[in-house]
PDB file of C-alpha atoms in Angstrom:
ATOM      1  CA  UNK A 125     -52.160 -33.503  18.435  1.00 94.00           C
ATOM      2  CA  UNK A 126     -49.768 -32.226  20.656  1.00 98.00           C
ATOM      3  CA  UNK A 127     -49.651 -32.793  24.519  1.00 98.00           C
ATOM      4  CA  UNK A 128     -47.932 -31.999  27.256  1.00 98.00           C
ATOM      5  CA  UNK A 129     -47.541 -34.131  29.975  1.00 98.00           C
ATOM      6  CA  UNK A 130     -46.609 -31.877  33.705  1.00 98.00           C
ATOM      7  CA  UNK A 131     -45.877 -31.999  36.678  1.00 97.00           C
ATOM      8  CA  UNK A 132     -44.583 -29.554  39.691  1.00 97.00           C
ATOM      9  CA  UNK A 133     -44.018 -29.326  42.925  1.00 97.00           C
ATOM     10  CA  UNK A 134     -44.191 -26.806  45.641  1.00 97.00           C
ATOM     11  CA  UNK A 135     -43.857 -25.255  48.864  1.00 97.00           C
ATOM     12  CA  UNK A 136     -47.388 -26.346  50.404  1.00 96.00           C
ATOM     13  CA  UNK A 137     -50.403 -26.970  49.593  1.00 94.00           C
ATOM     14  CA  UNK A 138     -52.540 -23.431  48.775  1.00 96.00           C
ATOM     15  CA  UNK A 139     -50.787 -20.250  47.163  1.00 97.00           C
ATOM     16  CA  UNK A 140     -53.258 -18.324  48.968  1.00 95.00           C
ATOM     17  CA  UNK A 141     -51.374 -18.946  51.818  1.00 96.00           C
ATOM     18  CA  UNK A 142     -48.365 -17.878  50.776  1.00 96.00           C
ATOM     19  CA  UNK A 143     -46.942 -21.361  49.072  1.00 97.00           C
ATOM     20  CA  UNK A 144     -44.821 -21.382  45.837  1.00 98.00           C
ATOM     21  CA  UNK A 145     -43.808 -23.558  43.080  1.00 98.00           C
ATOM     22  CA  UNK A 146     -40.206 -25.287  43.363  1.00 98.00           C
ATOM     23  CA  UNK A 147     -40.302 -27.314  40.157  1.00 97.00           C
ATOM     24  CA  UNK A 148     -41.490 -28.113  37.178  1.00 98.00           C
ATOM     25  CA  UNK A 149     -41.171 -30.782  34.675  1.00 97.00           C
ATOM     26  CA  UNK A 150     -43.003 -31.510  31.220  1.00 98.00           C
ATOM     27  CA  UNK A 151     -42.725 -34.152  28.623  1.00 97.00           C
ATOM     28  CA  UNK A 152     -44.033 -33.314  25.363  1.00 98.00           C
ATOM     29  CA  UNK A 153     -45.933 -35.873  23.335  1.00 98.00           C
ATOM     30  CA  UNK A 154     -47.269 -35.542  19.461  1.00 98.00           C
ATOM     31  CA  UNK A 155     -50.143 -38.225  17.772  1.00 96.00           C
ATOM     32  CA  UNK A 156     -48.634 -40.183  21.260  1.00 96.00           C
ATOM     33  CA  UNK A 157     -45.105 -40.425  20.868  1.00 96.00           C
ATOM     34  CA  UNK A 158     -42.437 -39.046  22.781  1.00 96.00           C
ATOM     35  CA  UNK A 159     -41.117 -36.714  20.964  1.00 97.00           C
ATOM     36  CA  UNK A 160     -37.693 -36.468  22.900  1.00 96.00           C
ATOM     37  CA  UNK A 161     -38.453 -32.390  24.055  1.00 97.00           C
ATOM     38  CA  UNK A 162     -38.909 -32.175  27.513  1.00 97.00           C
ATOM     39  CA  UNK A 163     -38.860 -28.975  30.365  1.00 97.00           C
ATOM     40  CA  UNK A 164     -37.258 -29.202  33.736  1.00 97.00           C
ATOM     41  CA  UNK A 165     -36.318 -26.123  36.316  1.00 97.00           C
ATOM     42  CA  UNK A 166     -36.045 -26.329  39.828  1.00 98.00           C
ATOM     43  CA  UNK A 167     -37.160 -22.780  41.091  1.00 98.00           C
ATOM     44  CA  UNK A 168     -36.234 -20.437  44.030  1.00 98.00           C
ATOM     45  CA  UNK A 169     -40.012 -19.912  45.858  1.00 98.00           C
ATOM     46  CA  UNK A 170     -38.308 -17.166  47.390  1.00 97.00           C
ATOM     47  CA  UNK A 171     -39.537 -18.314  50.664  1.00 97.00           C
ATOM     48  CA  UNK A 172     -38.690 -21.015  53.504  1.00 96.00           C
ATOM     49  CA  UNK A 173     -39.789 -24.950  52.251  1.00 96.00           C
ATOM     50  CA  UNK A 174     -41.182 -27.001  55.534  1.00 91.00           C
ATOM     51  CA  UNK A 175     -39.819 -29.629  56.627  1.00 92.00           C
ATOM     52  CA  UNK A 176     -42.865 -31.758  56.112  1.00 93.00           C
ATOM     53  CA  UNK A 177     -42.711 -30.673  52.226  1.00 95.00           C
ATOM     54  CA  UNK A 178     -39.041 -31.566  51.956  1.00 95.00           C
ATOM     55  CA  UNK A 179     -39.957 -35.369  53.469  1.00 93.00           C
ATOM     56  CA  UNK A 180     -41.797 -35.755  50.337  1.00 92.00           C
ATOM     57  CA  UNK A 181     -40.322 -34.373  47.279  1.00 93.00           C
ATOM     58  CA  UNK A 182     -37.003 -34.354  48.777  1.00 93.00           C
ATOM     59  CA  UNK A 183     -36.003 -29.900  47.552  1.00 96.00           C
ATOM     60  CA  UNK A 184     -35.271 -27.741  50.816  1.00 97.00           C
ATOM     61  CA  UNK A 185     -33.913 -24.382  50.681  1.00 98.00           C
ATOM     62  CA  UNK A 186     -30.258 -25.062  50.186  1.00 98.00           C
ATOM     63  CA  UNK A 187     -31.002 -27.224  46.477  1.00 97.00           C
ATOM     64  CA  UNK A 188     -33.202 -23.831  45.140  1.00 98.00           C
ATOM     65  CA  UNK A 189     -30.915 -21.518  46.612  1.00 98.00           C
ATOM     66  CA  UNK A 190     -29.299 -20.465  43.554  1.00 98.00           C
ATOM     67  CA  UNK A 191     -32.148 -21.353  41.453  1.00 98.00           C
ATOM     68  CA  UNK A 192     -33.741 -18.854  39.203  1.00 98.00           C
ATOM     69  CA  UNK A 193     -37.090 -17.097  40.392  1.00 98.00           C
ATOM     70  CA  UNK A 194     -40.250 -17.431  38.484  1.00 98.00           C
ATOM     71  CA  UNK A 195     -40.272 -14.533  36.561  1.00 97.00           C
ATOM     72  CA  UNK A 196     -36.725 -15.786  35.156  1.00 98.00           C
ATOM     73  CA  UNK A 197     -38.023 -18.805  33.424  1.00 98.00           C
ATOM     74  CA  UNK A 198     -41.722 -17.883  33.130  1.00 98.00           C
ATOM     75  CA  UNK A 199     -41.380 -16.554  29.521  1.00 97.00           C
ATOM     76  CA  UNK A 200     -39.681 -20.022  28.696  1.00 98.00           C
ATOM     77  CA  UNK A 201     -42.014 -22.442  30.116  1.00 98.00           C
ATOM     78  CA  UNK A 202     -44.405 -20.309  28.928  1.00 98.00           C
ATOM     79  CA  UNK A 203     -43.902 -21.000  25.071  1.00 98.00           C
ATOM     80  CA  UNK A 204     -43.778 -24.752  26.026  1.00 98.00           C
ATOM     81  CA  UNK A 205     -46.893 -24.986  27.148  1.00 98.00           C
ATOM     82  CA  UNK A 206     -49.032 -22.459  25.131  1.00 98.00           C
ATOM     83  CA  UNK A 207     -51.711 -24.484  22.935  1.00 98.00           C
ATOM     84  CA  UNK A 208     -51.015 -27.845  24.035  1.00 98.00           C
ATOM     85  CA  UNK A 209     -53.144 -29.939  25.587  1.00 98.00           C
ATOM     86  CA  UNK A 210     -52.061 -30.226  29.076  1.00 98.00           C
ATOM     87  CA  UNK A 211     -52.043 -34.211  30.977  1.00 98.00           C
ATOM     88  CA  UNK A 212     -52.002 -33.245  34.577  1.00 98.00           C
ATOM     89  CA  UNK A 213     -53.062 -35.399  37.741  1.00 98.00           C
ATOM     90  CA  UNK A 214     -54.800 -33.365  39.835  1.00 97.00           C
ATOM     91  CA  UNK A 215     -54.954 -30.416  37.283  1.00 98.00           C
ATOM     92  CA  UNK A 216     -56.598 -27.911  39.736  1.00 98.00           C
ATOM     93  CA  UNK A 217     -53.534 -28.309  42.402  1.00 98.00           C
ATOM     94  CA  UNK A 218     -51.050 -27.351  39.463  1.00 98.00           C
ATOM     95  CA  UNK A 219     -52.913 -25.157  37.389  1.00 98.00           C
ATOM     96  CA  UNK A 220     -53.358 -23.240  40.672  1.00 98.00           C
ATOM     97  CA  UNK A 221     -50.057 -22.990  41.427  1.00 98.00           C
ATOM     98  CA  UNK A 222     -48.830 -21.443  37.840  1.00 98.00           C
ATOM     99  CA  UNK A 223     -52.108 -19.066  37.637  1.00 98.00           C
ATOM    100  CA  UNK A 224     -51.326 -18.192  40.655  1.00 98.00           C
ATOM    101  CA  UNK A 225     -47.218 -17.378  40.022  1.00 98.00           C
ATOM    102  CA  UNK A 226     -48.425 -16.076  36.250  1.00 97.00           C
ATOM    103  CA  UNK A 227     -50.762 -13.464  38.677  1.00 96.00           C
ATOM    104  CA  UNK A 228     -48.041 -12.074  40.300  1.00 96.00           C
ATOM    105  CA  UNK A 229     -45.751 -11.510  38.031  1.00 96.00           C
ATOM    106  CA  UNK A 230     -48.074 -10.338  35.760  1.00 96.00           C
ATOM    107  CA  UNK A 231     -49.016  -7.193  37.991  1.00 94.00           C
ATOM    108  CA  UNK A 232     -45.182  -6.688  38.595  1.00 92.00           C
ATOM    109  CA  UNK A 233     -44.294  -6.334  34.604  1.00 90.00           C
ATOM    110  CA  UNK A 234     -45.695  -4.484  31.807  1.00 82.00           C
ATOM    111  CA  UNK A 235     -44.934  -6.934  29.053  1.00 81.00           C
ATOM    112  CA  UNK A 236     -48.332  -8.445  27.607  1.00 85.00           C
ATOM    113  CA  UNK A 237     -49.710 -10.923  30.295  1.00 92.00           C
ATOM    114  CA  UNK A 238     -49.302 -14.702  30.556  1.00 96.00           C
ATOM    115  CA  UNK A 239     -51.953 -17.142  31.555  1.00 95.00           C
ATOM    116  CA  UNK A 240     -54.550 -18.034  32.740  1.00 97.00           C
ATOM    117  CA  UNK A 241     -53.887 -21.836  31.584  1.00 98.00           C
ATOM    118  CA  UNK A 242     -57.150 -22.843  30.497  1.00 98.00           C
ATOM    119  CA  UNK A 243     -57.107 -19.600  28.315  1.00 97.00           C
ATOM    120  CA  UNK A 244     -54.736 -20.292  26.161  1.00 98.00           C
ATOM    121  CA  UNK A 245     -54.423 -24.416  26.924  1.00 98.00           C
ATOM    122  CA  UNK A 246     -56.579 -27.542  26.973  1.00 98.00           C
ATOM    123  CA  UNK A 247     -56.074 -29.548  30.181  1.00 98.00           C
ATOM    124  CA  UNK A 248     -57.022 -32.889  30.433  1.00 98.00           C
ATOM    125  CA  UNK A 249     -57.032 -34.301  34.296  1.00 98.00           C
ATOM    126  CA  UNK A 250     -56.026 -38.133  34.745  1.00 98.00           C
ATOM    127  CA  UNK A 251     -57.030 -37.897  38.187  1.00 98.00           C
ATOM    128  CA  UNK A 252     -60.797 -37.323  37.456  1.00 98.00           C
ATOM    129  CA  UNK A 253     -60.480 -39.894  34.397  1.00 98.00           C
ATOM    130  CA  UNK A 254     -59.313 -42.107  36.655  1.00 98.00           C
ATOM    131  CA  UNK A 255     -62.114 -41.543  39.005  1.00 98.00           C
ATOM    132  CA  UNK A 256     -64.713 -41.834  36.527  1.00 97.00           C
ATOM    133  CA  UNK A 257     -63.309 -45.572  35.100  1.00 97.00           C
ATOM    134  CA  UNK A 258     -62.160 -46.947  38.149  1.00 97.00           C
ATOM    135  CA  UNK A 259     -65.106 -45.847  41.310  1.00 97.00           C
ATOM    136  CA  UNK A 260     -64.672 -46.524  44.159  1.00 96.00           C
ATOM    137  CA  UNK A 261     -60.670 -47.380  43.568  1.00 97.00           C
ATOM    138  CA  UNK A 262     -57.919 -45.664  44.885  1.00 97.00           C
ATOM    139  CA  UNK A 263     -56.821 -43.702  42.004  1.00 97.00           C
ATOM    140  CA  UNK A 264     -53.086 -42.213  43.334  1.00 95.00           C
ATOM    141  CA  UNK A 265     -50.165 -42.411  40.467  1.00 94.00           C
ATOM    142  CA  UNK A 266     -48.572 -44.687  42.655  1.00 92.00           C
ATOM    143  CA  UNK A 267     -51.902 -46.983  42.774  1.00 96.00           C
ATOM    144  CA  UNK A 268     -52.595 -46.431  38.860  1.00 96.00           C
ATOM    145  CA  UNK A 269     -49.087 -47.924  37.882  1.00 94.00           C
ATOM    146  CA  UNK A 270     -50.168 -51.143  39.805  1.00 94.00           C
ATOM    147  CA  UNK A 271     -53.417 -50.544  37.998  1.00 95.00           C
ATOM    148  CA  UNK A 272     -51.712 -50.406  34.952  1.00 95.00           C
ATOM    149  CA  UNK A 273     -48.426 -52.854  36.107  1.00 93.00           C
ATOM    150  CA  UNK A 274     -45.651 -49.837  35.177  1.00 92.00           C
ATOM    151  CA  UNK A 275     -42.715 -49.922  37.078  1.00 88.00           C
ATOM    152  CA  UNK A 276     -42.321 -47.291  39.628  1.00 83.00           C
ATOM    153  CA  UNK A 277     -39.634 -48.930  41.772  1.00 75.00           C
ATOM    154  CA  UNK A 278     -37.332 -45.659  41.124  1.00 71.00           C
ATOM    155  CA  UNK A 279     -39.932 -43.429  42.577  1.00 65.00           C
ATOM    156  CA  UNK A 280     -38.835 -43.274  45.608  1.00 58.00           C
ATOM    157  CA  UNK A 281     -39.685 -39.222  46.431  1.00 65.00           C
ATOM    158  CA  UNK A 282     -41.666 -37.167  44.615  1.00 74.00           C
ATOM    159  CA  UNK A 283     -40.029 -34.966  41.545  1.00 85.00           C
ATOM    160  CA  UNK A 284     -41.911 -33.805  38.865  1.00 92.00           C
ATOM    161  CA  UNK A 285     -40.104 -34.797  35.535  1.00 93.00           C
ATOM    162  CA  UNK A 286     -39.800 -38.416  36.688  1.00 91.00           C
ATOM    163  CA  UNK A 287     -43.501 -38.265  37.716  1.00 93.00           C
ATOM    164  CA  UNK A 288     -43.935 -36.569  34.333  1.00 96.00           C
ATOM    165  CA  UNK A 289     -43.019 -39.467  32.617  1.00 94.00           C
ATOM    166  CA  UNK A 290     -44.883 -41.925  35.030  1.00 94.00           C
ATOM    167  CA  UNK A 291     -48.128 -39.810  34.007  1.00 96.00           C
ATOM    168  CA  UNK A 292     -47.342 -40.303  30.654  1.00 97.00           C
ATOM    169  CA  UNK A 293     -47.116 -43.820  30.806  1.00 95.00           C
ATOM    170  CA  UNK A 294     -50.100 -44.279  32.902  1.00 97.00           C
ATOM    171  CA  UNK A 295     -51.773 -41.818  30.545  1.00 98.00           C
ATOM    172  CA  UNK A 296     -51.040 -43.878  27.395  1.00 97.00           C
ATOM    173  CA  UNK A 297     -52.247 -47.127  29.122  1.00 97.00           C
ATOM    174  CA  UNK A 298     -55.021 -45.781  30.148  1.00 96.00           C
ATOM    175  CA  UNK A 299     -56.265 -44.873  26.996  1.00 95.00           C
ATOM    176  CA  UNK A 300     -55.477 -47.679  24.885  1.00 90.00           C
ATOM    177  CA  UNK A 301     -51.487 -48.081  25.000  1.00 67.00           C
ATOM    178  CA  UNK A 302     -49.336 -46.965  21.949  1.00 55.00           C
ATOM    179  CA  UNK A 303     -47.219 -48.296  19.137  1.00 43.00           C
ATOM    180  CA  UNK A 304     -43.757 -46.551  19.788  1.00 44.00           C
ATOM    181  CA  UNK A 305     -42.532 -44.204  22.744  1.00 50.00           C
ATOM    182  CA  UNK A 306     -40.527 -41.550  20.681  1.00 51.00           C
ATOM    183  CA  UNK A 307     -41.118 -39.545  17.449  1.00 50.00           C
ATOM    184  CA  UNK A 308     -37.647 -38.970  16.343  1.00 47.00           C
ATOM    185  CA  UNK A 309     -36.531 -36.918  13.099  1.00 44.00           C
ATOM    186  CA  UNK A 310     -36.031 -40.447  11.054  1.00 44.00           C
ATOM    187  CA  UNK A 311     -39.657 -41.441  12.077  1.00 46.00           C
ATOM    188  CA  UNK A 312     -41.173 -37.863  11.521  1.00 45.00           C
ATOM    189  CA  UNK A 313     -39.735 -37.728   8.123  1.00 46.00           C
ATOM    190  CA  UNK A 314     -41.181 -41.303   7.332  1.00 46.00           C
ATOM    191  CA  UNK A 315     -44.410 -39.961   8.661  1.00 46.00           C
ATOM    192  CA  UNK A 316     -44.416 -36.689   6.530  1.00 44.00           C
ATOM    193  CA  UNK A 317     -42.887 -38.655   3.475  1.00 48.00           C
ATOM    194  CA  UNK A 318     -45.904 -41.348   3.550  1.00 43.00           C
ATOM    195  CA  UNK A 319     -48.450 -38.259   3.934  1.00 43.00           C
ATOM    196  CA  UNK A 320     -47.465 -36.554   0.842  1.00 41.00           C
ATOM    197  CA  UNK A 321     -47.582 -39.656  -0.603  1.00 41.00           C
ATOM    198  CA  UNK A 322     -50.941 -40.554  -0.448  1.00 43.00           C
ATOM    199  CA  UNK A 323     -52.213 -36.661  -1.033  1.00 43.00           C
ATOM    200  CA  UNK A 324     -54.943 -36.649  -3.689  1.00 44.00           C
ATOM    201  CA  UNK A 325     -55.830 -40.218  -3.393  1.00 41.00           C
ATOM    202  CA  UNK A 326     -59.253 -41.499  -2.780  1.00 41.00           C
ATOM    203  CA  UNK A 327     -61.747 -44.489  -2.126  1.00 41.00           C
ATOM    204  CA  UNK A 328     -62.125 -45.595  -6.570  1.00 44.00           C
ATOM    205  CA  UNK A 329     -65.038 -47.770  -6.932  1.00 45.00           C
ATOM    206  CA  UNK A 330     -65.077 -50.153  -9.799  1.00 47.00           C
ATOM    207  CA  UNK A 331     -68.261 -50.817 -11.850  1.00 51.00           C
ATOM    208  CA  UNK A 332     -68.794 -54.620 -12.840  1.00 49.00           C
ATOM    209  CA  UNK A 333     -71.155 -56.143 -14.275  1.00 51.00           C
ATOM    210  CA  UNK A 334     -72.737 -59.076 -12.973  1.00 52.00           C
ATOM    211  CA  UNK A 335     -70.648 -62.442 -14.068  1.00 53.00           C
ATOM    212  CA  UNK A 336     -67.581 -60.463 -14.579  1.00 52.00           C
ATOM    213  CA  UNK A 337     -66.087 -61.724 -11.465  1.00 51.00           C
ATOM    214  CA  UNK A 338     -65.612 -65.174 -12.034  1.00 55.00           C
ATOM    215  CA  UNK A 339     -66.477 -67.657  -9.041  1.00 54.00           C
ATOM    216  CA  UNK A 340     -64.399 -70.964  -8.646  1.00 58.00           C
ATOM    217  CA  UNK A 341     -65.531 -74.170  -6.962  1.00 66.00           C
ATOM    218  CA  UNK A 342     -64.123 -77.369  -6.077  1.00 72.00           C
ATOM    219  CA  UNK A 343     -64.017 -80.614  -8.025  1.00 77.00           C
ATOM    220  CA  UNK A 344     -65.681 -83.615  -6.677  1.00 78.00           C
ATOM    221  CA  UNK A 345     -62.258 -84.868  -6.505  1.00 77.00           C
ATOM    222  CA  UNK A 346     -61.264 -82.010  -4.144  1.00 74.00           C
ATOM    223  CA  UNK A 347     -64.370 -81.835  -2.091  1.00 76.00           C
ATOM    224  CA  UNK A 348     -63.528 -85.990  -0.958  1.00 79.00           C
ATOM    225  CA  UNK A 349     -60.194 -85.169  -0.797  1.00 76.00           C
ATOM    226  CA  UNK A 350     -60.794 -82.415   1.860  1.00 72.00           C
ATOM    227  CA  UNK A 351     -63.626 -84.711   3.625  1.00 75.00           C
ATOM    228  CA  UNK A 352     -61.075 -87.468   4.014  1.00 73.00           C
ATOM    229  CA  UNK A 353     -58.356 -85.218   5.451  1.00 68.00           C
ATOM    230  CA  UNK A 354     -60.985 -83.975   7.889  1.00 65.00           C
ATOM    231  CA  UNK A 355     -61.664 -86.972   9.231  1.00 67.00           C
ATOM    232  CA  UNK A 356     -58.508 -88.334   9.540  1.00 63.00           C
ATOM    233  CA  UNK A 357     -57.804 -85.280  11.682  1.00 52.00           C
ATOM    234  CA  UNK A 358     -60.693 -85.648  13.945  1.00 54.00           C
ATOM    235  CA  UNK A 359     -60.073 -89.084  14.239  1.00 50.00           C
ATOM    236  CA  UNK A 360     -56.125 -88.446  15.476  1.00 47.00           C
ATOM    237  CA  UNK A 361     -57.444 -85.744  17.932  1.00 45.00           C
ATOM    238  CA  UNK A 362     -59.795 -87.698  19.354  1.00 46.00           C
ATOM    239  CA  UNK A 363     -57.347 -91.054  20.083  1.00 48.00           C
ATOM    240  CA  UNK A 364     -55.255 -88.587  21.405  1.00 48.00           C
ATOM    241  CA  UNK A 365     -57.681 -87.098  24.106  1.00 45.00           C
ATOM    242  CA  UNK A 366     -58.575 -90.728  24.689  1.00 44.00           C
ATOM    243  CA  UNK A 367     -54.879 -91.562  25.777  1.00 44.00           C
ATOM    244  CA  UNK A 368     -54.541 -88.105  27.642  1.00 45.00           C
ATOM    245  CA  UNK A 369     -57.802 -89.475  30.032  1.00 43.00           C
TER     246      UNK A 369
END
């Protein structure tokens, strides 16, 4: 199964009023491991960022100045993200953002469409999982990795490949941990290798006939001896918890 954990972060708060996306990050997971392929672009909004914005993710105008514009890297992120299943906290905020961006430049170019999200992608919101396991709970990221005791300390603004890969973490524990955090080509080979391996096999039951499995019991000798050693166990347990008192 392949995921894709994202993140962005923008201008404000509604693109219907005008606000833009200034980054984007994305960590791609397969069967739950890392798989080391990741997305990151900071993005020109082609528009003044407020100053309130800026105090939380930490991008004014002068870091996207010379970033590309959406439709530069559209067609990229694009083939990241088509078909996975997309981990988002708070999927509507984001999901509104890059419908919103895919909208526009859509009507601007005649090359086949892109979006909307949920057409062509499964999303899978953390925020409302989180909701729905822990009521009545302040469900945040920051709040979950308490939840969850993963270490945050390094967050200290808002950027959305390092809260990427807090999401995925939070993600992963809150759905039952995992074994390993990357899938690399060693691994994936081992994987493949062990899969072609057991092709073609199957469950073989055996037919036997009763008595044919043969059914041994202790001696005498070995039932006492076990009794004895038993006893003497229960016996040094018991003098000890004595003394402990």
């Amino acid at each position: 199964m392949r995921q894709v954990i994202l993140d962005t972060e923008t201008t404000g708060i509604d693109p219907k009023d005008g606000h833009r996306l200034v980054e984007i990050g994305a960590i791609e997971m397969v069967n739950r491991r890392f798989t080391g392929r990741t997305y990151h672009q900071y993005i020109n909004p082609e528009r003044h960022i407020d100053a309130e914005v800026v105090a939380v993710h930490g991008i004014d105008d002068a870091k996207v100045a010379n970033e590309p514009v959406f439709a530069e890297i559209a067609d990229d992120f694009w083939a990241f993200i088509e078909g996975a299943e997309l981990v988002i906290h708070n999927a509507p905020f984001d999901v509104g953002f890059i419908d919103h961006e895919l909208g526009m430049l859509n009507q601007r170019r005649n090359t086949p469409a892109l979006g909307p999200v949920r057409d062509h992608c499964a999303v899978l919101d953390t925020l409302t999982m989180a909701r729905a396991m822990h009521p009545g709970q302040r469900n945040s990221l920051d709040a979950l990795c308490k939840r969850y005791d993963i270490d945050n300390g390094h967050r200290v603004l808002h950027g959305a490949l390092l809260d990427s890969e807090i999401l995925a973490e939070v993600y992963l524990a809150m759905t039952g941990g995992q074994t390993a955090l990357t899938l690399d080509a060693a691994s994936a080979a081992e994987q493949e290798q062990a899969d072609t391996s057991n092709e073609g096999l199957s469950i073989q039951r055996l037919s036997l006939t009763p008595g044919q499995l043969r059914v041994v019991r202790p001696t005498d000798e070995e039932q006492a001896a076990h009794k004895a050693k038993c006893e003497a166990h229960q016996l040094t347990w018991f003098e000890g918890a004595a003394s402990d008192a």
